[in-house]
mmCIF file with all atom_site columns, C-alpha atoms in Angstrom:
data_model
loop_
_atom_site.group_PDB
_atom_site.id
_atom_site.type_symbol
_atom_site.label_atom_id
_atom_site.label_alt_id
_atom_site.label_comp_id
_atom_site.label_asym_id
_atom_site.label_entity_id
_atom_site.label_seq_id
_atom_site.pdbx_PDB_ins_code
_atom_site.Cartn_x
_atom_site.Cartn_y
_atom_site.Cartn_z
_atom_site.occupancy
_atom_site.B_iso_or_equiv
_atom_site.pdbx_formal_charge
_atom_site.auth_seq_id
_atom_site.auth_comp_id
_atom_site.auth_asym_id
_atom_site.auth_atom_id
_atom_site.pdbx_PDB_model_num
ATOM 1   C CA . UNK D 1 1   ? -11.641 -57.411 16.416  1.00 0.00 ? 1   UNK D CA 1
ATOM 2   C CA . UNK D 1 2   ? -12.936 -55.885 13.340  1.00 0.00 ? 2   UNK D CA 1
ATOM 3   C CA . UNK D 1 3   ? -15.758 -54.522 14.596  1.00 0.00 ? 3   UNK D CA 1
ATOM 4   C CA . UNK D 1 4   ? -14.169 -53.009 17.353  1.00 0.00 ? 4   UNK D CA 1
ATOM 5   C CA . UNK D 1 5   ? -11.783 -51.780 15.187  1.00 0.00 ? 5   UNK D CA 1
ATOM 6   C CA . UNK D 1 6   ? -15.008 -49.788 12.869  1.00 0.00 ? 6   UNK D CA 1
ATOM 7   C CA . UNK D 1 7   ? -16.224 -48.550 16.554  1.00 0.00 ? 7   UNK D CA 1
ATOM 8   C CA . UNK D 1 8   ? -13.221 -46.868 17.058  1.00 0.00 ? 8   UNK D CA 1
ATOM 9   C CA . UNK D 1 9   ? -12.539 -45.476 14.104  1.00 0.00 ? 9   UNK D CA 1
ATOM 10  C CA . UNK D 1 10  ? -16.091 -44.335 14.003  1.00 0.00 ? 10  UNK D CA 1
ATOM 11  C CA . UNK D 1 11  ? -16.407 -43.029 16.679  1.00 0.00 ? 11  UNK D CA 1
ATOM 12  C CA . UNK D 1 12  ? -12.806 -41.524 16.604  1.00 0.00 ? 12  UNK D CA 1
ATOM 13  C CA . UNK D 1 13  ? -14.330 -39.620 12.604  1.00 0.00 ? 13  UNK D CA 1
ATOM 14  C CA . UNK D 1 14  ? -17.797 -38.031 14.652  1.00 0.00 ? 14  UNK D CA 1
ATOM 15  C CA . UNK D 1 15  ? -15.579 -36.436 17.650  1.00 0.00 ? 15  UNK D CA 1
ATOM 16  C CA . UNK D 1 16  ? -13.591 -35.088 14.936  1.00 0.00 ? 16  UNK D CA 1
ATOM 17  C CA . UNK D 1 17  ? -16.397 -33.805 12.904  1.00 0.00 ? 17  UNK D CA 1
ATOM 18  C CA . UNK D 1 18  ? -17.632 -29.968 13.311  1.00 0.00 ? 18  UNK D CA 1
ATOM 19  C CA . UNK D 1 19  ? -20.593 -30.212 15.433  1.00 0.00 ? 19  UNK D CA 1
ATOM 20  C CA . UNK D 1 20  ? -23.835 -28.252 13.951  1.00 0.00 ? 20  UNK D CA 1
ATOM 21  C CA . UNK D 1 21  ? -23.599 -24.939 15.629  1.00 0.00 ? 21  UNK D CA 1
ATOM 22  C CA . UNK D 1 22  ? -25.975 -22.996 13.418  1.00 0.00 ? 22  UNK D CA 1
ATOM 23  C CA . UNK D 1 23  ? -25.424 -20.772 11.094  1.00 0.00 ? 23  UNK D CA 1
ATOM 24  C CA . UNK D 1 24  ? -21.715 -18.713 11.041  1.00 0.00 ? 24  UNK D CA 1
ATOM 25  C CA . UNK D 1 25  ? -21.087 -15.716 11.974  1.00 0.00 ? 25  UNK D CA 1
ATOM 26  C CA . UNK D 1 26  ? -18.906 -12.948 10.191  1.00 0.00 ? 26  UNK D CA 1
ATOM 27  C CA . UNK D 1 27  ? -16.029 -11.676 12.326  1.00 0.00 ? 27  UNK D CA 1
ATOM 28  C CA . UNK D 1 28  ? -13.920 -8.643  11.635  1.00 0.00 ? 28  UNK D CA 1
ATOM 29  C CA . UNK D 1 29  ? -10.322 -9.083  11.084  1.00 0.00 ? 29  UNK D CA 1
ATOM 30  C CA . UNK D 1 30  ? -7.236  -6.343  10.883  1.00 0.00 ? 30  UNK D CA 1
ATOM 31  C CA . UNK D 1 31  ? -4.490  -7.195  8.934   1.00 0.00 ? 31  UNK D CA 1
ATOM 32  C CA . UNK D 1 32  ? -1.240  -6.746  10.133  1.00 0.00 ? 32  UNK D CA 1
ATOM 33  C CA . UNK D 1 33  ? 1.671   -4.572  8.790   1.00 0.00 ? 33  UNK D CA 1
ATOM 34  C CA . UNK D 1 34  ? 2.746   -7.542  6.918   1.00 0.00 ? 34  UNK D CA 1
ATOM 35  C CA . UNK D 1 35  ? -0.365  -8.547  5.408   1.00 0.00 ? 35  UNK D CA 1
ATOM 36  C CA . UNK D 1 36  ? -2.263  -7.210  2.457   1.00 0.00 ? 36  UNK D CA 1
ATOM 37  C CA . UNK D 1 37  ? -5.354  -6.047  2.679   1.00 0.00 ? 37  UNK D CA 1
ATOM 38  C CA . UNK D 1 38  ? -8.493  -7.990  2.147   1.00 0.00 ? 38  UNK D CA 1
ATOM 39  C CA . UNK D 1 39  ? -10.479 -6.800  -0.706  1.00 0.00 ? 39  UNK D CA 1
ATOM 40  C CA . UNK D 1 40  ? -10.519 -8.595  -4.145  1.00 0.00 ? 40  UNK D CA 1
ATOM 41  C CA . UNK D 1 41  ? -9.891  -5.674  -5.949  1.00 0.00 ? 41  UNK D CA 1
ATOM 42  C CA . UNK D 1 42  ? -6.782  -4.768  -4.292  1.00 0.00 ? 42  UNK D CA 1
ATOM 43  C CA . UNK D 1 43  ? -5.381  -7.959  -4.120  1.00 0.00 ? 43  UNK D CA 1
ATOM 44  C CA . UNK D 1 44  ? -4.735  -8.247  -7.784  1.00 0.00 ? 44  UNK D CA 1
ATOM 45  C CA . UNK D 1 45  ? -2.853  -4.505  -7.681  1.00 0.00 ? 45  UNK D CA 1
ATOM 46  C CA . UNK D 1 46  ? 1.017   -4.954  -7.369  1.00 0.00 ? 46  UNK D CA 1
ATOM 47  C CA . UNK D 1 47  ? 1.939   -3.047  -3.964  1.00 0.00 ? 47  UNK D CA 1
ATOM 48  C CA . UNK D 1 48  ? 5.205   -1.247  -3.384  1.00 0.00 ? 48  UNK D CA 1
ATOM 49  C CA . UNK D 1 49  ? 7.568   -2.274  -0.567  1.00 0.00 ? 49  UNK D CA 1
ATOM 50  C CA . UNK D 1 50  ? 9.692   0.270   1.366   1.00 0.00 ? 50  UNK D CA 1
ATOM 51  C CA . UNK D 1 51  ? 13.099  -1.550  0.564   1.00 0.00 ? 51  UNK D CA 1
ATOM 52  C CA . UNK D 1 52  ? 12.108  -1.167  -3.226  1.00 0.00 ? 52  UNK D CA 1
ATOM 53  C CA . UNK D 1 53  ? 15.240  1.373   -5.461  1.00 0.00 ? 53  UNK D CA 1
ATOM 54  C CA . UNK D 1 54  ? 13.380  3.623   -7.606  1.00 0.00 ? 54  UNK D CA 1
ATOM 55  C CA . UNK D 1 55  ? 14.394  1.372   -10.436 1.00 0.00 ? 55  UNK D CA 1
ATOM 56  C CA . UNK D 1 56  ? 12.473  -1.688  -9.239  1.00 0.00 ? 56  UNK D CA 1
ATOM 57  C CA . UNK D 1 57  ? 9.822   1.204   -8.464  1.00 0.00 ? 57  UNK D CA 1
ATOM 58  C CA . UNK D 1 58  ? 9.188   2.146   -12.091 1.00 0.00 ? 58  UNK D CA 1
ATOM 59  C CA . UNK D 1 59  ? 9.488   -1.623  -13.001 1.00 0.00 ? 59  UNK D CA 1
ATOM 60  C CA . UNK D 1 60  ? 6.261   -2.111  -11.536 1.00 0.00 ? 60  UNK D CA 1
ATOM 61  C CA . UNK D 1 61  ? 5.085   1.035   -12.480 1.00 0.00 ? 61  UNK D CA 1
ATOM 62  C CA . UNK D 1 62  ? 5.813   0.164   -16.081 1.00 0.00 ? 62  UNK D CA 1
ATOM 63  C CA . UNK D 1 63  ? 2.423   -1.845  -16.860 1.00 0.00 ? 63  UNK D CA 1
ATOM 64  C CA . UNK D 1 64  ? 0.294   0.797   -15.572 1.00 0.00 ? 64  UNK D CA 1
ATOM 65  C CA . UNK D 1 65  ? 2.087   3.678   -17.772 1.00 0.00 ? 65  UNK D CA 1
ATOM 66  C CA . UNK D 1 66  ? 1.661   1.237   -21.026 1.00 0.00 ? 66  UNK D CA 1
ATOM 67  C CA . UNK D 1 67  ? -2.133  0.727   -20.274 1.00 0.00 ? 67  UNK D CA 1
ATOM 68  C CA . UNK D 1 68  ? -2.404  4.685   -19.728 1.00 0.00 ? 68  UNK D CA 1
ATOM 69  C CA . UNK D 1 69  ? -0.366  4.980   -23.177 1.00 0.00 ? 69  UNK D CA 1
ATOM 70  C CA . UNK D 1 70  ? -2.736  2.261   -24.649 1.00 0.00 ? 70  UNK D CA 1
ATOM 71  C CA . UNK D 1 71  ? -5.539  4.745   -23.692 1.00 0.00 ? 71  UNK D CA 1
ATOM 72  C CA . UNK D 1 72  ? -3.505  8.043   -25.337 1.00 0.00 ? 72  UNK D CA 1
ATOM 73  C CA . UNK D 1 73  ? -2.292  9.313   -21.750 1.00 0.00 ? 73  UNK D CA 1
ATOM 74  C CA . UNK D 1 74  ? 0.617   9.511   -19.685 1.00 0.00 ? 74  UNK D CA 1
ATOM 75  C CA . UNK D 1 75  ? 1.327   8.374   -16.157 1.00 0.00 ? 75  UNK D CA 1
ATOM 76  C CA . UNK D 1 76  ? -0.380  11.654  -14.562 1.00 0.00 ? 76  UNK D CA 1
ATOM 77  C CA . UNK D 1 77  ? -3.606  11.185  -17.017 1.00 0.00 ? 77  UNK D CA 1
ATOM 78  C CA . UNK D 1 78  ? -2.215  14.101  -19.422 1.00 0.00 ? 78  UNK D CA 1
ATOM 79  C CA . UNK D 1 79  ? -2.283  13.340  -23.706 1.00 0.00 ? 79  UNK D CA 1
ATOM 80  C CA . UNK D 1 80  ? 0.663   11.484  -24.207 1.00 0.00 ? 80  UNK D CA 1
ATOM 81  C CA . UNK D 1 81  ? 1.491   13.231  -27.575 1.00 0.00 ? 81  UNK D CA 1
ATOM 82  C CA . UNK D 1 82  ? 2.210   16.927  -27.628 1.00 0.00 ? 82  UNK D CA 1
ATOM 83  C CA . UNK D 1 83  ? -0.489  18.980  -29.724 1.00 0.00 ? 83  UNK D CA 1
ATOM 84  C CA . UNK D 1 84  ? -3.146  16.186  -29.223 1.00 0.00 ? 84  UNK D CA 1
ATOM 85  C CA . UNK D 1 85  ? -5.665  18.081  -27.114 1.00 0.00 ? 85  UNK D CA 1
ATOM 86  C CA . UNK D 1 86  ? -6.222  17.020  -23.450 1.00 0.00 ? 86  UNK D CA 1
ATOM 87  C CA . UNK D 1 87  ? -8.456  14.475  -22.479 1.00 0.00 ? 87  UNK D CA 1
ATOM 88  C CA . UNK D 1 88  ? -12.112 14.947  -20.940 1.00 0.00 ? 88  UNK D CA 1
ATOM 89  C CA . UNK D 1 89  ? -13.227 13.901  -17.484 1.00 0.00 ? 89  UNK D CA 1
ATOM 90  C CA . UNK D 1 90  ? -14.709 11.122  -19.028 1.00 0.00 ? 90  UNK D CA 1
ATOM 91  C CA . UNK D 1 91  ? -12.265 10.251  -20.958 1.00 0.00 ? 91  UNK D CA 1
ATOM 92  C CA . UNK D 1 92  ? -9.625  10.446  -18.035 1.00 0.00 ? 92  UNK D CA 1
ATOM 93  C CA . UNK D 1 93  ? -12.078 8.456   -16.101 1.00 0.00 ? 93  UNK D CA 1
ATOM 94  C CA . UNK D 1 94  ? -12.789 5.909   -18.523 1.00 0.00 ? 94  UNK D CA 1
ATOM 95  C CA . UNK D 1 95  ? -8.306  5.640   -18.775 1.00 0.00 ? 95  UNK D CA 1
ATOM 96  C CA . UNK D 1 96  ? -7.829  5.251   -15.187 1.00 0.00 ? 96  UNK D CA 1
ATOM 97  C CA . UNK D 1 97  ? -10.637 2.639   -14.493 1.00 0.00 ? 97  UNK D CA 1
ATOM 98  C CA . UNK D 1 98  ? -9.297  0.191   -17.173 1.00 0.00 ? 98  UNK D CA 1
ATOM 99  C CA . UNK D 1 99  ? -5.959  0.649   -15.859 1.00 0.00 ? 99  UNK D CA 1
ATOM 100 C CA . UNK D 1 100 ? -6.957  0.352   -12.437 1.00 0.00 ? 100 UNK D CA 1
ATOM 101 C CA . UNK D 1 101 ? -5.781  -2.923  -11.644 1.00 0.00 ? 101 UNK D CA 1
ATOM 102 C CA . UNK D 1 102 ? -2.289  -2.798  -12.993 1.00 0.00 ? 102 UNK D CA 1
ATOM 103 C CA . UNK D 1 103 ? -1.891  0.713   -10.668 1.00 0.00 ? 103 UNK D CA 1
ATOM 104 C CA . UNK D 1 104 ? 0.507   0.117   -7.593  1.00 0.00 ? 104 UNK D CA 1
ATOM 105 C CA . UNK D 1 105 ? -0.878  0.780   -4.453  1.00 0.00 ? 105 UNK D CA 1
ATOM 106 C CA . UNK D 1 106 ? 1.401   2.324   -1.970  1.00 0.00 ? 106 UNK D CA 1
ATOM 107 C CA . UNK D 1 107 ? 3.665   0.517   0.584   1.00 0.00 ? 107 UNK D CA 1
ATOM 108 C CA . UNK D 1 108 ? 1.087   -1.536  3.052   1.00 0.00 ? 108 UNK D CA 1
ATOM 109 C CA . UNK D 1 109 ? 3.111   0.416   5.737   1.00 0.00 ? 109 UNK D CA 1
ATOM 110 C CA . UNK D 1 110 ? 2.190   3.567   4.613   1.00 0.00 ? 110 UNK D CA 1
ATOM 111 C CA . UNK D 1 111 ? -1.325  2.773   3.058   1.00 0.00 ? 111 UNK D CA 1
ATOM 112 C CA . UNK D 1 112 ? -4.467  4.736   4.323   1.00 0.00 ? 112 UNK D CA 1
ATOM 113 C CA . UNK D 1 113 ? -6.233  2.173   4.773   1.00 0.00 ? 113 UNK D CA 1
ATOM 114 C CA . UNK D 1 114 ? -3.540  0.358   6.591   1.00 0.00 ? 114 UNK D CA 1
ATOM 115 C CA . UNK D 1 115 ? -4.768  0.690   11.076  1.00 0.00 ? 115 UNK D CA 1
ATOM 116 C CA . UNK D 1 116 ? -1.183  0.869   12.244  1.00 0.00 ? 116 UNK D CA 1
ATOM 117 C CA . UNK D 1 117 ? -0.093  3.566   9.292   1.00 0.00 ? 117 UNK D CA 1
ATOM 118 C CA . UNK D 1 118 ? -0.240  6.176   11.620  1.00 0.00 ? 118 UNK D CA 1
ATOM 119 C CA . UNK D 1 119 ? 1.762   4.670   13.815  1.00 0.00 ? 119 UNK D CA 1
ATOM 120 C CA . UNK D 1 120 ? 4.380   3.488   11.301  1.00 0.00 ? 120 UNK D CA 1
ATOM 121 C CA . UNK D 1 121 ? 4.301   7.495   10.092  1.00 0.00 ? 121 UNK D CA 1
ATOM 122 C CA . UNK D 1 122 ? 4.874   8.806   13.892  1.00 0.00 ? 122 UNK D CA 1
ATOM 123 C CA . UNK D 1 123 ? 8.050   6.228   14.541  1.00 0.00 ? 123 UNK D CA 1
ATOM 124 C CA . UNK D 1 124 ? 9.588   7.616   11.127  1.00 0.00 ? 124 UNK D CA 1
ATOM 125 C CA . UNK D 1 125 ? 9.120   11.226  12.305  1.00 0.00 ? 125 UNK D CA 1
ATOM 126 C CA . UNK D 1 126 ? 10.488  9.984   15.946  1.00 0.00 ? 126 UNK D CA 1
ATOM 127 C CA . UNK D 1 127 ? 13.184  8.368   13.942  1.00 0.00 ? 127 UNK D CA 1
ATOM 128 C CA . UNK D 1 128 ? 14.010  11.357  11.870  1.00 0.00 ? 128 UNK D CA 1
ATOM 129 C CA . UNK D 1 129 ? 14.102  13.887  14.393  1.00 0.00 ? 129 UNK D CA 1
ATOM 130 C CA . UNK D 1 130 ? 16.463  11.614  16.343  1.00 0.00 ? 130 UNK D CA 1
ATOM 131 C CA . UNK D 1 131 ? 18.832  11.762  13.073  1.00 0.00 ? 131 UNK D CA 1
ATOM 132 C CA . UNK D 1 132 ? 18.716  15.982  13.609  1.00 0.00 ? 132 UNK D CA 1
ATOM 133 C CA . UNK D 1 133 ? 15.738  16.529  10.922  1.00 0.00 ? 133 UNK D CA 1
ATOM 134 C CA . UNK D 1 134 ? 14.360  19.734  12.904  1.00 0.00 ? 134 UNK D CA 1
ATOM 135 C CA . UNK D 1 135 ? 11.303  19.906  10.771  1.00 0.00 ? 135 UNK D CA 1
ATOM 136 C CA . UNK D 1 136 ? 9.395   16.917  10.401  1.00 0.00 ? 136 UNK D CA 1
ATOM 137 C CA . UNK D 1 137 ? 5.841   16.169  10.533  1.00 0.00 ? 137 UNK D CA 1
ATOM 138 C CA . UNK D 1 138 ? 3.183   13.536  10.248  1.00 0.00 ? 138 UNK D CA 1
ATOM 139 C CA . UNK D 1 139 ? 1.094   14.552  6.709   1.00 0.00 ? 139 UNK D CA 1
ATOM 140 C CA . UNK D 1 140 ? -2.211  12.864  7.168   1.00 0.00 ? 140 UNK D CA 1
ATOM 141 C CA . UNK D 1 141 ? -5.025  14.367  4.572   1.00 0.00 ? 141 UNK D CA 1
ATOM 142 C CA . UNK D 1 142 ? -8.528  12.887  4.736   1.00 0.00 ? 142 UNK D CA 1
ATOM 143 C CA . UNK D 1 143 ? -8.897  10.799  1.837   1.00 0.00 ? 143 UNK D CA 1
ATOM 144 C CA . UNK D 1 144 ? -5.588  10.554  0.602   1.00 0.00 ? 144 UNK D CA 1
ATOM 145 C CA . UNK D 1 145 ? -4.295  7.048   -0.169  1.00 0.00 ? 145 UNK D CA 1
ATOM 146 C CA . UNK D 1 146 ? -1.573  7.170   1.950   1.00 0.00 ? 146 UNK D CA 1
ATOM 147 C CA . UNK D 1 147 ? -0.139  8.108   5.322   1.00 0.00 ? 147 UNK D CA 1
ATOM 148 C CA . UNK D 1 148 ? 3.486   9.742   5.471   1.00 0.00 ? 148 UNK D CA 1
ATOM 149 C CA . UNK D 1 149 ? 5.613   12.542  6.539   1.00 0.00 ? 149 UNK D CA 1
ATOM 150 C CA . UNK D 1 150 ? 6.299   16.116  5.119   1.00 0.00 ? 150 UNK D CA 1
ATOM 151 C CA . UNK D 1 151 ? 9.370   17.765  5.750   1.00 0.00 ? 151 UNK D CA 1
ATOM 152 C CA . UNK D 1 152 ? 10.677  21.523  5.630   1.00 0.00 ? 152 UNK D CA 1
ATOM 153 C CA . UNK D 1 153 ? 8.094   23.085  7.548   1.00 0.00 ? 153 UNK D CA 1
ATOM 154 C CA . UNK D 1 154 ? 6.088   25.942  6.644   1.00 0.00 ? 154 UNK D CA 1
ATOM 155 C CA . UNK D 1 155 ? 9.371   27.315  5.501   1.00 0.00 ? 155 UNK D CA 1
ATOM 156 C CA . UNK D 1 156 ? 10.943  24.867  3.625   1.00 0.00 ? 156 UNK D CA 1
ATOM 157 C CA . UNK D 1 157 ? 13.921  24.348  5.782   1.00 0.00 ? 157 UNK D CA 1
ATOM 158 C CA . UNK D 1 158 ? 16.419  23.429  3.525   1.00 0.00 ? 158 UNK D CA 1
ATOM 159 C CA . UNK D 1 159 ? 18.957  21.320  5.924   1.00 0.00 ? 159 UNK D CA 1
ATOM 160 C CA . UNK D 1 160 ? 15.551  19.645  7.504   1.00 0.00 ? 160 UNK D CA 1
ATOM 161 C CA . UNK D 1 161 ? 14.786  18.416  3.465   1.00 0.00 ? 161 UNK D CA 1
ATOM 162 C CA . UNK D 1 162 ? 17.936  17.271  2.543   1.00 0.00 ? 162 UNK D CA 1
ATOM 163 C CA . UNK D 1 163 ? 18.895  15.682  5.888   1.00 0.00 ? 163 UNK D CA 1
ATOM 164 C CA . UNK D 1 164 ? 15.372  14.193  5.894   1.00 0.00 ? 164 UNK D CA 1
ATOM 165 C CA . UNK D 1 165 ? 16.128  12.909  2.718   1.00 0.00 ? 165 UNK D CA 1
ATOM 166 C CA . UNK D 1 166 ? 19.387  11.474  2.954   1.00 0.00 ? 166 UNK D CA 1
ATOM 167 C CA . UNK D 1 167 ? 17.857  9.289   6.141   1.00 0.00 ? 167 UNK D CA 1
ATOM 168 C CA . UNK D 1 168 ? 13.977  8.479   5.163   1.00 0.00 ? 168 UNK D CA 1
ATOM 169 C CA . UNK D 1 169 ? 14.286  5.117   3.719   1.00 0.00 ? 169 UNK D CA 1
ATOM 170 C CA . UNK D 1 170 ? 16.581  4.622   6.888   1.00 0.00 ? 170 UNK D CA 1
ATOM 171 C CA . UNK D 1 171 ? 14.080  5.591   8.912   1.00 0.00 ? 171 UNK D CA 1
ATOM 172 C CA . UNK D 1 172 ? 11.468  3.718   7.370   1.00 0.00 ? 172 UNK D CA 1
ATOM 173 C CA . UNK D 1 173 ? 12.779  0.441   6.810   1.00 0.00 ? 173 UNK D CA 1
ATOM 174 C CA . UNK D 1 174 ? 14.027  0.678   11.117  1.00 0.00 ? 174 UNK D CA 1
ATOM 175 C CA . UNK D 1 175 ? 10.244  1.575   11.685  1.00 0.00 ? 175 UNK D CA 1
ATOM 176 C CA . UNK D 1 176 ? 8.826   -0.782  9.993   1.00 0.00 ? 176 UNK D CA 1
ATOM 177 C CA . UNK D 1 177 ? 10.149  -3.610  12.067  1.00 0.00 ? 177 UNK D CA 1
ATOM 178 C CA . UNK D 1 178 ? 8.710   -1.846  15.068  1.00 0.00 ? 178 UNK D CA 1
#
């Protein structure tokens, strides 16, 4: 019975076990909206979410502006004190590269290098118009690190602004869920 009993088991472990198919293959994979993306450097950034108030906002903004301030700058790279002069290329360079990581990266939703940020852009502007925003487009620079909307027009349409305004985060948070 015992012996039977190692057979089975046995044999039970090698039709389990992955058979040899040579060597593996790398395979593309998009995240989705919901995931992060892949690379190791942005993994360890903190990421804004679309439901975030603009206090939780510059919560997690707050390490990045005291690593610029460690480095004698302010948020936008500028010297932090008044009268100190302003910093060189290099220097700015040197700043923003050791305070890379602590940097937020933009809502995945809206995030260049997001696939479906386009989309996610277009239903906001579908979403906006429907709430009477008359101007309202899809702002979509090559190279820019994110993906949104611009409102106003090429006239700054004040009720299209303020009316965008009072209904973006609205809008975004309804086309997020697709």
């Amino acid at each position: 019975m015992k012996k039977a009993t190692l057979a089975l088991a046995l044999l039970f472990l090698a039709a389990c076990a992955k058979p040899d198919a040579g060597p593996e293959v790398a395979s593309l994979s998009t995240p989705s909206s919901s995931a992060a993306p892949t690379s190791a450097k942005q993994e360890d950034r903190p990421r804004e979410r679309l439901d975030m108030t603009p206090e939780d906002i510059e919560a997690l903004q707050a390490p990045h502006d005291q690593c610029m301030a460690e480095q004698g700058l302010d948020r936008k790279g500028r010297a932090a004190e008044p009268g100190r002069p302003q910093p060189t290329k290099e220097e700015l360079d040197r700043a923003l590269k050791a305070c890379e990581h602590k940097d937020p990266l933009p809502p995945w939703e809206k995030d260049a290098t997001n696939p479906e940020a386009l989309d996610f852009a277009n239903r906001v502007v579908q979403c906006l118009r429907g709430k009477g925003v008359r101007y309202v487009e899809v702002h979509n620079e090559p190279g820019a690190a994110t993906i949104s909307y611009a409102l106003g027009g090429p006239n700054n349409d004040a009720a299209s602004i303020s009316l965008g305004l009072e209904h973006a985060k609205e809008c975004e948070i309804a086309s997020s869920r697709k």
